[in-house]
XYZ file of N, CA and C in Angstrom:
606
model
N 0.832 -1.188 0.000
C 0.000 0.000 0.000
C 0.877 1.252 0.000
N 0.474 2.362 -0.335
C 1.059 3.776 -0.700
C 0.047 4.410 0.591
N 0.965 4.646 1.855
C 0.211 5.214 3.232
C 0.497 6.246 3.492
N -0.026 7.091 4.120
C 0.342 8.355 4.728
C 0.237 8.221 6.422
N 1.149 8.470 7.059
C 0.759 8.330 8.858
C 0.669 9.617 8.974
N 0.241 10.242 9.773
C 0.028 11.855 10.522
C 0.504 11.459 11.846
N 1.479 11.878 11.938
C 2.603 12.016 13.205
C 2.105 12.334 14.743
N 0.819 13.571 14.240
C -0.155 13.263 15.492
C -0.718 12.635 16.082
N -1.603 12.577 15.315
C -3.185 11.311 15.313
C -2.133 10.099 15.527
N -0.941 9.820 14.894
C -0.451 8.037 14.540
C -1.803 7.553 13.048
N -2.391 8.327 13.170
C -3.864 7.601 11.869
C -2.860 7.321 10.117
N -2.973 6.319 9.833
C -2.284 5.832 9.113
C -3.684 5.972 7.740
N -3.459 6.322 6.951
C -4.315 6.688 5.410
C -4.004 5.727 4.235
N -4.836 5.126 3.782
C -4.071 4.492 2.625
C -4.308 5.471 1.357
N -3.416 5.622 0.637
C -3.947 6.163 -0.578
C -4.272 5.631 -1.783
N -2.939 4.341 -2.134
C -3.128 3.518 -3.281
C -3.028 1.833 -2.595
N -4.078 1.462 -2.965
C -4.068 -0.104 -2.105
C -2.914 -1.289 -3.338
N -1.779 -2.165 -2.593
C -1.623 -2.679 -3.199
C -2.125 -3.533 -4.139
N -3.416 -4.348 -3.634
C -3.884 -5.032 -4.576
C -4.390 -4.471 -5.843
N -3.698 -3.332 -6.238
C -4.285 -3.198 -7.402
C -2.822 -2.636 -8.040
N -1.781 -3.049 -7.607
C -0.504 -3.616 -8.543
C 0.627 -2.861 -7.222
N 1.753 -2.522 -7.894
C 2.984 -2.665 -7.094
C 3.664 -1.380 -7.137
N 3.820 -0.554 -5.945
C 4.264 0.399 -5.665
C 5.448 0.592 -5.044
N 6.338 1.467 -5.681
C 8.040 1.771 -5.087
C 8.714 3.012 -4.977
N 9.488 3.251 -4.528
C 10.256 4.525 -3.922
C 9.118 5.924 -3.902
N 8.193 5.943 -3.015
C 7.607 7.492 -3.366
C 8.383 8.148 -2.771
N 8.490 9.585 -3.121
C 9.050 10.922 -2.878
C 7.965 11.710 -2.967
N 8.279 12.491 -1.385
C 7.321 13.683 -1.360
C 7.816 14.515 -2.028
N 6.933 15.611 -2.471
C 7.327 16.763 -3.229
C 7.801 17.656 -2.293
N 8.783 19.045 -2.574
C 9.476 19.696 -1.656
C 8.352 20.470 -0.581
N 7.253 20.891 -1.501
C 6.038 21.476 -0.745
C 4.971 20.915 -0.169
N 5.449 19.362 -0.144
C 4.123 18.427 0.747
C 3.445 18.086 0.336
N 2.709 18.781 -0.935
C 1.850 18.634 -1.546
C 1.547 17.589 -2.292
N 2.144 16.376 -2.726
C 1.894 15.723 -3.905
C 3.148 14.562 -3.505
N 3.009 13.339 -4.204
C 3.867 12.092 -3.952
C 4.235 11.234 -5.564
N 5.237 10.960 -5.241
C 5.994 10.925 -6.869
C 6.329 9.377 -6.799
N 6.046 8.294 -7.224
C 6.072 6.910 -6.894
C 6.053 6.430 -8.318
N 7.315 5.136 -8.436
C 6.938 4.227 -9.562
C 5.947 3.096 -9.302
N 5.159 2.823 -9.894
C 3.770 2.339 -9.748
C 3.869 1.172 -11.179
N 3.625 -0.130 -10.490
C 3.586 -1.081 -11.846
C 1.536 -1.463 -11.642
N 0.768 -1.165 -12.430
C -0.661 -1.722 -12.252
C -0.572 -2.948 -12.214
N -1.619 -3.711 -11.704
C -1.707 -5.230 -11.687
C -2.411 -5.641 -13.045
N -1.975 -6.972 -13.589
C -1.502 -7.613 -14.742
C -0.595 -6.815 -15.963
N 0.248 -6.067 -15.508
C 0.872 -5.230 -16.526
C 2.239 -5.375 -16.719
N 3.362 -5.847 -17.190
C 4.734 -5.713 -17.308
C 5.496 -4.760 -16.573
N 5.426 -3.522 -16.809
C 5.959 -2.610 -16.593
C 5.920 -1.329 -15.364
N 6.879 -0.728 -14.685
C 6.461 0.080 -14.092
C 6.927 1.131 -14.668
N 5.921 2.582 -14.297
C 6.147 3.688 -15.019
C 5.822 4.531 -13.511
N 6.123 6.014 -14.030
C 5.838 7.143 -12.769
C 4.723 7.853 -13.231
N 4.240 7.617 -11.547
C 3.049 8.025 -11.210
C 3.081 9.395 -10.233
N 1.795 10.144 -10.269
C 1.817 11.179 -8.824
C 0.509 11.463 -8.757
N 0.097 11.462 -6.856
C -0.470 11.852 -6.900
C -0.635 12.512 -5.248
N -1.646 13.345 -5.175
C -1.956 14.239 -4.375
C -2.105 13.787 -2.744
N -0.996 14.705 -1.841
C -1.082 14.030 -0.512
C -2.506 13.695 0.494
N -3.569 14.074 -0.400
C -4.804 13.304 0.632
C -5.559 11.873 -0.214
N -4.405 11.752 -1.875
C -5.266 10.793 -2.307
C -5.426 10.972 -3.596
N -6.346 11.810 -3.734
C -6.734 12.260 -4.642
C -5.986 12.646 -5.738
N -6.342 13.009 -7.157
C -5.465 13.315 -8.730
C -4.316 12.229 -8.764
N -4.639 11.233 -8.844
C -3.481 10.260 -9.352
C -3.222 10.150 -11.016
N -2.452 10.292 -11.364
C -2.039 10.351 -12.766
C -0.568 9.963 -12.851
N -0.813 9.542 -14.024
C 0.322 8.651 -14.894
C 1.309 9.442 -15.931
N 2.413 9.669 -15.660
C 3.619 10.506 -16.144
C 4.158 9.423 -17.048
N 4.733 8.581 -16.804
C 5.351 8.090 -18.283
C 4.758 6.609 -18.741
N 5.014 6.476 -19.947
C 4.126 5.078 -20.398
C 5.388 4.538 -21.576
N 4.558 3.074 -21.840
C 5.480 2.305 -23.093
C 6.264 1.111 -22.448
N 7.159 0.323 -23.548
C 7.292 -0.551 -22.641
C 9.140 -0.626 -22.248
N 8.830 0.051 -21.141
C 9.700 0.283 -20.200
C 9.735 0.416 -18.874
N 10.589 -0.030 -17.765
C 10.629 0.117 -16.394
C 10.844 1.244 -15.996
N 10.373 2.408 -15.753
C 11.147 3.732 -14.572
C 11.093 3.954 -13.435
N 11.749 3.895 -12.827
C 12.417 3.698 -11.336
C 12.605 4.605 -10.826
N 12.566 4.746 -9.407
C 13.235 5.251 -8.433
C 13.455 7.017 -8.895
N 12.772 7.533 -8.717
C 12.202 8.998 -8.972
C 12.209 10.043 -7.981
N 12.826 11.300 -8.293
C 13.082 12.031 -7.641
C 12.709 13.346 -8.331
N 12.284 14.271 -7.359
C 11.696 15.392 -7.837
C 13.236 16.847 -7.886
N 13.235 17.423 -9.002
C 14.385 18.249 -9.090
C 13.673 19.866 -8.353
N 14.926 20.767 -8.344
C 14.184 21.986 -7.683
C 13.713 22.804 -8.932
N 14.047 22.319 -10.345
C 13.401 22.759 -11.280
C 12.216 22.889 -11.982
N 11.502 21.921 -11.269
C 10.545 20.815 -11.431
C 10.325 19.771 -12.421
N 11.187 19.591 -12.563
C 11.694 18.568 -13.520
C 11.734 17.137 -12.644
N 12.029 15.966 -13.084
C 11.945 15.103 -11.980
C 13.205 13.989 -13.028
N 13.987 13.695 -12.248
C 14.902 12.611 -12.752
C 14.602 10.884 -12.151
N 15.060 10.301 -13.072
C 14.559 8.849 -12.427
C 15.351 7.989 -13.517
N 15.396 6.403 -12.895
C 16.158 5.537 -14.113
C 15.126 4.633 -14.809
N 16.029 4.304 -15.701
C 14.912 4.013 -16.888
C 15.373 2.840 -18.127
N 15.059 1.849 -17.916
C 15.892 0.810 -18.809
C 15.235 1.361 -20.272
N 14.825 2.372 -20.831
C 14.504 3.232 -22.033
C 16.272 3.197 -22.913
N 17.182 2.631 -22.540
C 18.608 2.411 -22.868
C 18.612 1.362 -23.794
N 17.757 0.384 -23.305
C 17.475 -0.821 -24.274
C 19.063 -1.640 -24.187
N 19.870 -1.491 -23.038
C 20.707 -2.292 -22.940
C 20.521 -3.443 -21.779
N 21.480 -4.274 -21.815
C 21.994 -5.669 -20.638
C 23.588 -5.783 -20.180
N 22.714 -6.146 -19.095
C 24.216 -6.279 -18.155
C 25.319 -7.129 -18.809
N 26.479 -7.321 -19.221
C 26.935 -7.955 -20.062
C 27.305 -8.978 -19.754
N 27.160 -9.700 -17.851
C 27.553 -10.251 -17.711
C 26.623 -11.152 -16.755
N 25.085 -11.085 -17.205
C 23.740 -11.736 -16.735
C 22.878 -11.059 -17.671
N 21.723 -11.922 -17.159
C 20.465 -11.550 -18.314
C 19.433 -10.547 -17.837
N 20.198 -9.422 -17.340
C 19.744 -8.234 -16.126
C 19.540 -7.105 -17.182
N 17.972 -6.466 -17.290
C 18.180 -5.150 -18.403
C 19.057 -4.151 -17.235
N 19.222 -3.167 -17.636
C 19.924 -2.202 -17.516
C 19.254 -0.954 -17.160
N 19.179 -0.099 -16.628
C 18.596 1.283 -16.146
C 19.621 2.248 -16.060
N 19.461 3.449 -16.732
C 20.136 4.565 -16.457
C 19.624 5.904 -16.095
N 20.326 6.905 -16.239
C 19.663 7.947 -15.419
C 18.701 8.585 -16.634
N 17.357 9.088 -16.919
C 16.513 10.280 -17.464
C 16.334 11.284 -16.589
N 15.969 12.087 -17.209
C 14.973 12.892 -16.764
C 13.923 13.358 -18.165
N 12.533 13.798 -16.841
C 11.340 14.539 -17.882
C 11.039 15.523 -17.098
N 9.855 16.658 -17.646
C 9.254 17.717 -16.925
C 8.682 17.346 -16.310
N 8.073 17.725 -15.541
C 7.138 17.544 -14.123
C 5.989 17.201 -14.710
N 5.649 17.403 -16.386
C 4.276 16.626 -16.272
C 4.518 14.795 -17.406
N 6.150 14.443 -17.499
C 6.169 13.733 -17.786
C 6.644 13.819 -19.353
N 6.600 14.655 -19.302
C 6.952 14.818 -21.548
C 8.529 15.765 -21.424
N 8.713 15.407 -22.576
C 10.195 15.632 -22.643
C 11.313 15.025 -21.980
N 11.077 13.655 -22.084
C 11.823 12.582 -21.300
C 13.460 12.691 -22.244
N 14.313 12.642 -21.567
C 15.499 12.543 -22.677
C 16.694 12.140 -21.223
N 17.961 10.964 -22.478
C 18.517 10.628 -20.796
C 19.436 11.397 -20.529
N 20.267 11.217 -19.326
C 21.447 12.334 -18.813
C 22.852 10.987 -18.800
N 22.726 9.821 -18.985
C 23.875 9.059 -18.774
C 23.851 8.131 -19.754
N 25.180 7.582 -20.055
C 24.452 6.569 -20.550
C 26.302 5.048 -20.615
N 25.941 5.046 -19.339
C 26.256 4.051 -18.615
C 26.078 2.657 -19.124
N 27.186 1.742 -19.592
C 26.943 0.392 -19.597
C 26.309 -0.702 -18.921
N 25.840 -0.322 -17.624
C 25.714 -0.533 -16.065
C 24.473 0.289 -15.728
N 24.229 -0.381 -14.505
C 22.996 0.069 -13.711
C 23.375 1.543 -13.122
N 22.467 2.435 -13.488
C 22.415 4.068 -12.519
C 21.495 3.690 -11.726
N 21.593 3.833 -10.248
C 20.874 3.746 -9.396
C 20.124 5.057 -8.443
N 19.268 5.023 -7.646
C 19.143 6.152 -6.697
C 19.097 7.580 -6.679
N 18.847 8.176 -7.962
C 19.327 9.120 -7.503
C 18.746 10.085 -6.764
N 19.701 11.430 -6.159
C 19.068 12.350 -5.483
C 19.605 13.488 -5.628
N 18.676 14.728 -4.852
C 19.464 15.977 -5.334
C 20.070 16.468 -4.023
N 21.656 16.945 -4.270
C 22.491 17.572 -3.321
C 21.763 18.958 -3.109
N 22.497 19.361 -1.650
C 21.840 20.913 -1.600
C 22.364 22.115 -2.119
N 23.214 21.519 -3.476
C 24.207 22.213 -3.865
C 23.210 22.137 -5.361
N 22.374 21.150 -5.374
C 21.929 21.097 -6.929
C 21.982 20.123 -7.656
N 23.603 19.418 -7.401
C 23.910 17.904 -7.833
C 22.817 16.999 -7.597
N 23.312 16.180 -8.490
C 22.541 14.739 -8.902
C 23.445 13.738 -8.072
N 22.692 12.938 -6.884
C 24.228 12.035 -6.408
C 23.501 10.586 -6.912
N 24.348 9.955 -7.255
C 23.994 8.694 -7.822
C 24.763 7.503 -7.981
N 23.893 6.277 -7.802
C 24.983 5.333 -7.912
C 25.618 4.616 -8.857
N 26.321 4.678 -9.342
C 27.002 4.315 -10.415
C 27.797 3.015 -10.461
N 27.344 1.525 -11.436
C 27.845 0.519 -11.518
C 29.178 0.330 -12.510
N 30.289 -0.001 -12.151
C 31.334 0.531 -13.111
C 32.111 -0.645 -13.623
N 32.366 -1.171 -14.298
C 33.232 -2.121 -14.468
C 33.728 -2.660 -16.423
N 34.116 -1.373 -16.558
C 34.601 -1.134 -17.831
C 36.581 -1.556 -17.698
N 37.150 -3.032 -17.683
C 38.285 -2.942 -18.044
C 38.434 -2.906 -16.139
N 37.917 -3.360 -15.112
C 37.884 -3.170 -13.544
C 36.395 -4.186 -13.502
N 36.976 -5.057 -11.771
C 36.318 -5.785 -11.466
C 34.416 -5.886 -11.853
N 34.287 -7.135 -11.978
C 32.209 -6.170 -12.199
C 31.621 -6.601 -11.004
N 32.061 -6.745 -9.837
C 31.616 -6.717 -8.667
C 31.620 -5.385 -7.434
N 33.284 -5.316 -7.514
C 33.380 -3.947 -6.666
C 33.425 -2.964 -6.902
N 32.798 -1.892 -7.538
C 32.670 -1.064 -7.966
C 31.017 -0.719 -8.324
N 30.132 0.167 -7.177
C 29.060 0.154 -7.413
C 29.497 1.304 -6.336
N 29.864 2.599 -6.936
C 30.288 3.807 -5.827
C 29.267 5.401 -6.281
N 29.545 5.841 -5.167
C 28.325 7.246 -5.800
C 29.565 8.492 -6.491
N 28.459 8.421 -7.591
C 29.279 9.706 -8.833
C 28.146 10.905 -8.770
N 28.044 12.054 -9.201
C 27.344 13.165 -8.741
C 27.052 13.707 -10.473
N 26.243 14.221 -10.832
C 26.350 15.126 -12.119
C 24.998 16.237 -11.830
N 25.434 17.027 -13.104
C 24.257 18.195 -13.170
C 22.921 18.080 -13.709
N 22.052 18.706 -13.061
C 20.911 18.486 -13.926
C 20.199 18.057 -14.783
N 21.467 18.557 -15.867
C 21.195 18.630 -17.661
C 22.246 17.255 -17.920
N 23.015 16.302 -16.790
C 23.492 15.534 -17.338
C 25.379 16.062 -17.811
N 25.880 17.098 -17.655
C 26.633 17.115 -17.335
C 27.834 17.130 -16.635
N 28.698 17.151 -16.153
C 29.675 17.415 -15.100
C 30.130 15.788 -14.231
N 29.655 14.974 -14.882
C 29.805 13.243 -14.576
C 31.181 13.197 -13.350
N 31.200 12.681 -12.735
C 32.687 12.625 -12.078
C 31.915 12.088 -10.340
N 33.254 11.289 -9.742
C 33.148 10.474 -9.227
C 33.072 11.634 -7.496
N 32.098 10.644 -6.907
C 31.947 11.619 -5.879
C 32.607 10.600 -4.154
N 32.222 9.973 -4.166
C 32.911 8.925 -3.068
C 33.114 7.264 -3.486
N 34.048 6.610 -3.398
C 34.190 5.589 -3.104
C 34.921 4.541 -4.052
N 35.325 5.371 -5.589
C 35.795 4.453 -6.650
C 36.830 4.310 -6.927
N 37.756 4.883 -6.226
C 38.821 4.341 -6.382
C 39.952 3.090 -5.266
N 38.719 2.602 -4.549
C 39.117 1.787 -3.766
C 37.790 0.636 -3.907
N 38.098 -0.830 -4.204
C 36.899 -1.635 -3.982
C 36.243 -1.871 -2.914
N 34.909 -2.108 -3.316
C 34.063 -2.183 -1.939
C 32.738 -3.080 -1.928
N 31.686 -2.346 -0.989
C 30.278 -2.682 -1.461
C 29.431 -2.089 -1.948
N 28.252 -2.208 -2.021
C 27.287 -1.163 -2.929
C 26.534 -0.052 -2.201
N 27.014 1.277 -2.417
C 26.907 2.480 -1.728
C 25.319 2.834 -2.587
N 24.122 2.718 -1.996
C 23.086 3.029 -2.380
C 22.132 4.196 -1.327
N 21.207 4.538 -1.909
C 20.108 5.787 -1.395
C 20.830 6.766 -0.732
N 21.845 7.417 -1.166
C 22.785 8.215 -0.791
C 21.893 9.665 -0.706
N 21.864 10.174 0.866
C 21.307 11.305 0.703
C 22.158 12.454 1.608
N 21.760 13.837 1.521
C 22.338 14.706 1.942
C 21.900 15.076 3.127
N 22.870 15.344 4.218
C 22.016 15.308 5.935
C 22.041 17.094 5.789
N 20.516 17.411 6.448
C 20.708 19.042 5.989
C 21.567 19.705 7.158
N 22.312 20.939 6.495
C 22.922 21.867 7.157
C 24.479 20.878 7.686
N 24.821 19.902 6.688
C 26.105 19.598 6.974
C 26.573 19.250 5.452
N 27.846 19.132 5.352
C 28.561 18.659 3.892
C 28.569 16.687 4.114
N 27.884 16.302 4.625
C 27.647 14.868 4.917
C 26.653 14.431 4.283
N 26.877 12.423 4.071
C 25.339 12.062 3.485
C 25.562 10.559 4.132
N 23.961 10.589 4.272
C 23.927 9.175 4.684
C 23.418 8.292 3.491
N 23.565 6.900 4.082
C 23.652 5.802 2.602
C 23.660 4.496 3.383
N 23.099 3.492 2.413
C 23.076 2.342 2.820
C 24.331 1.485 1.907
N 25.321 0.994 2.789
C 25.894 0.240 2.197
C 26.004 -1.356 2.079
N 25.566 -1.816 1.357
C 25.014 -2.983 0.780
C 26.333 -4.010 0.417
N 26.374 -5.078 1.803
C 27.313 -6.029 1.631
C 27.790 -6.212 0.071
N 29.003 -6.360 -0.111
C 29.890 -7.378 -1.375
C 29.232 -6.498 -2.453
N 28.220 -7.692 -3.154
C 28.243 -7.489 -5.048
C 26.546 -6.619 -4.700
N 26.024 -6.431 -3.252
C 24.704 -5.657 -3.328
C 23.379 -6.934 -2.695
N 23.129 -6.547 -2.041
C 21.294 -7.493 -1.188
C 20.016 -6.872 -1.980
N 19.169 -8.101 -1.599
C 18.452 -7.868 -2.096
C 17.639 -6.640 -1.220
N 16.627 -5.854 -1.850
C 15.702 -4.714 -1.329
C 16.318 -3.682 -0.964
N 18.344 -3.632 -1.432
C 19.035 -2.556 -0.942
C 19.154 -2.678 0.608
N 19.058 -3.814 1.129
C 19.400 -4.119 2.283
C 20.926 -3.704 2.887
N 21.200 -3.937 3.798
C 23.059 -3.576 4.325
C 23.250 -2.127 5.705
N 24.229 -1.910 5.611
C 24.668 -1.051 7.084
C 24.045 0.696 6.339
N 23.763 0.954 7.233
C 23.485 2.295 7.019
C 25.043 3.482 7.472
């Protein structure tokens, strides 16, 4: 289910009931107002991004076709970035499609991507600087296990470059976010080659 709790009351709201397909990563919008979730309907292939309104209400469907988009985040532009196996590539070394970073406008049109990564783009989010922090699967000519470290870029997809963790092997540095009013971020780091549900040490 897609819930809302009110911190007062404890009264817990449902808004979108699972049984009527499969809901992942929502993001509130910066103004409260509205919730940004990839949403797969039930009997359907695919998940696409959805939003809708924090009491419930105006649910609508932002991208369509047959493709997965993931893990969605709202920009301060209002633009919203998210990954998107729209790459039409595979992992080269399993039968895993591939997701990289897009972005579209806030009402879903003008989708175009910002990476375009051999490898899985994971997570991303926005720094309070503006950056894009993200996780980046790397293994071009370097191990294809250790190397799943967070790289940062701009908006528009430029300025690519490595932000913590790649030049030493490790585990999989995922949901990397920015703690406010410090130059710090917290993250889940995900034993070895990565767990399932993004599981691991915070």
């Amino acid at each position: 289910h897609l819930c809302k709790l009110d911190l007062v009351s404890g009264r817990v709201t449902v808004l979108l009931a699972a049984s009527q397909g499969s809901v992942r990563e929502p993001q509130v919008h910066y103004e409260g107002n509205k919730i940004l979730f990839s949403y797969r309907k039930s009997g359907t292939p695919y998940y696409h991004l959805f939003e809708i309104n924090q009491d419930g209400t105006g649910l609508k469907q932002l991208t369509d076709g047959p493709f997965d988009d993931l893990e969605p985040s709202y920009l301060p532009d209002g633009g919203i970035v998210f990954c998107s196996s729209r790459c039409n590539r595979f992992v080269p070394c399993w039968y895993v499609q591939v997701a990289t970073l897009h972005r579209c406008d806030g009402d879903g049109q003008n989708i175009r991507p910002l990476s375009s990564n051999i490898e899985q783009d994971n997570t991303p989010w926005v720094l309070s600087d503006g950056r894009i922090l993200y996780t980046r699967w790397e293994y071009v000519d370097r191990s294809r296990e250790h190397f799943h470290h967070l790289w940062v870029m701009n908006p528009d997809g430029s300025g690519q470059m490595v932000y913590y963790g790649n030049s030493t092997p490790g585990d999989v540095y995922l949901d990397a976010k920015p703690i406010p009013g410090t130059s710090r971020i917290v993250m889940v780091n995900s034993p070895n080659h990565g767990r399932k549900e993004h599981e691991g040490r915070v």
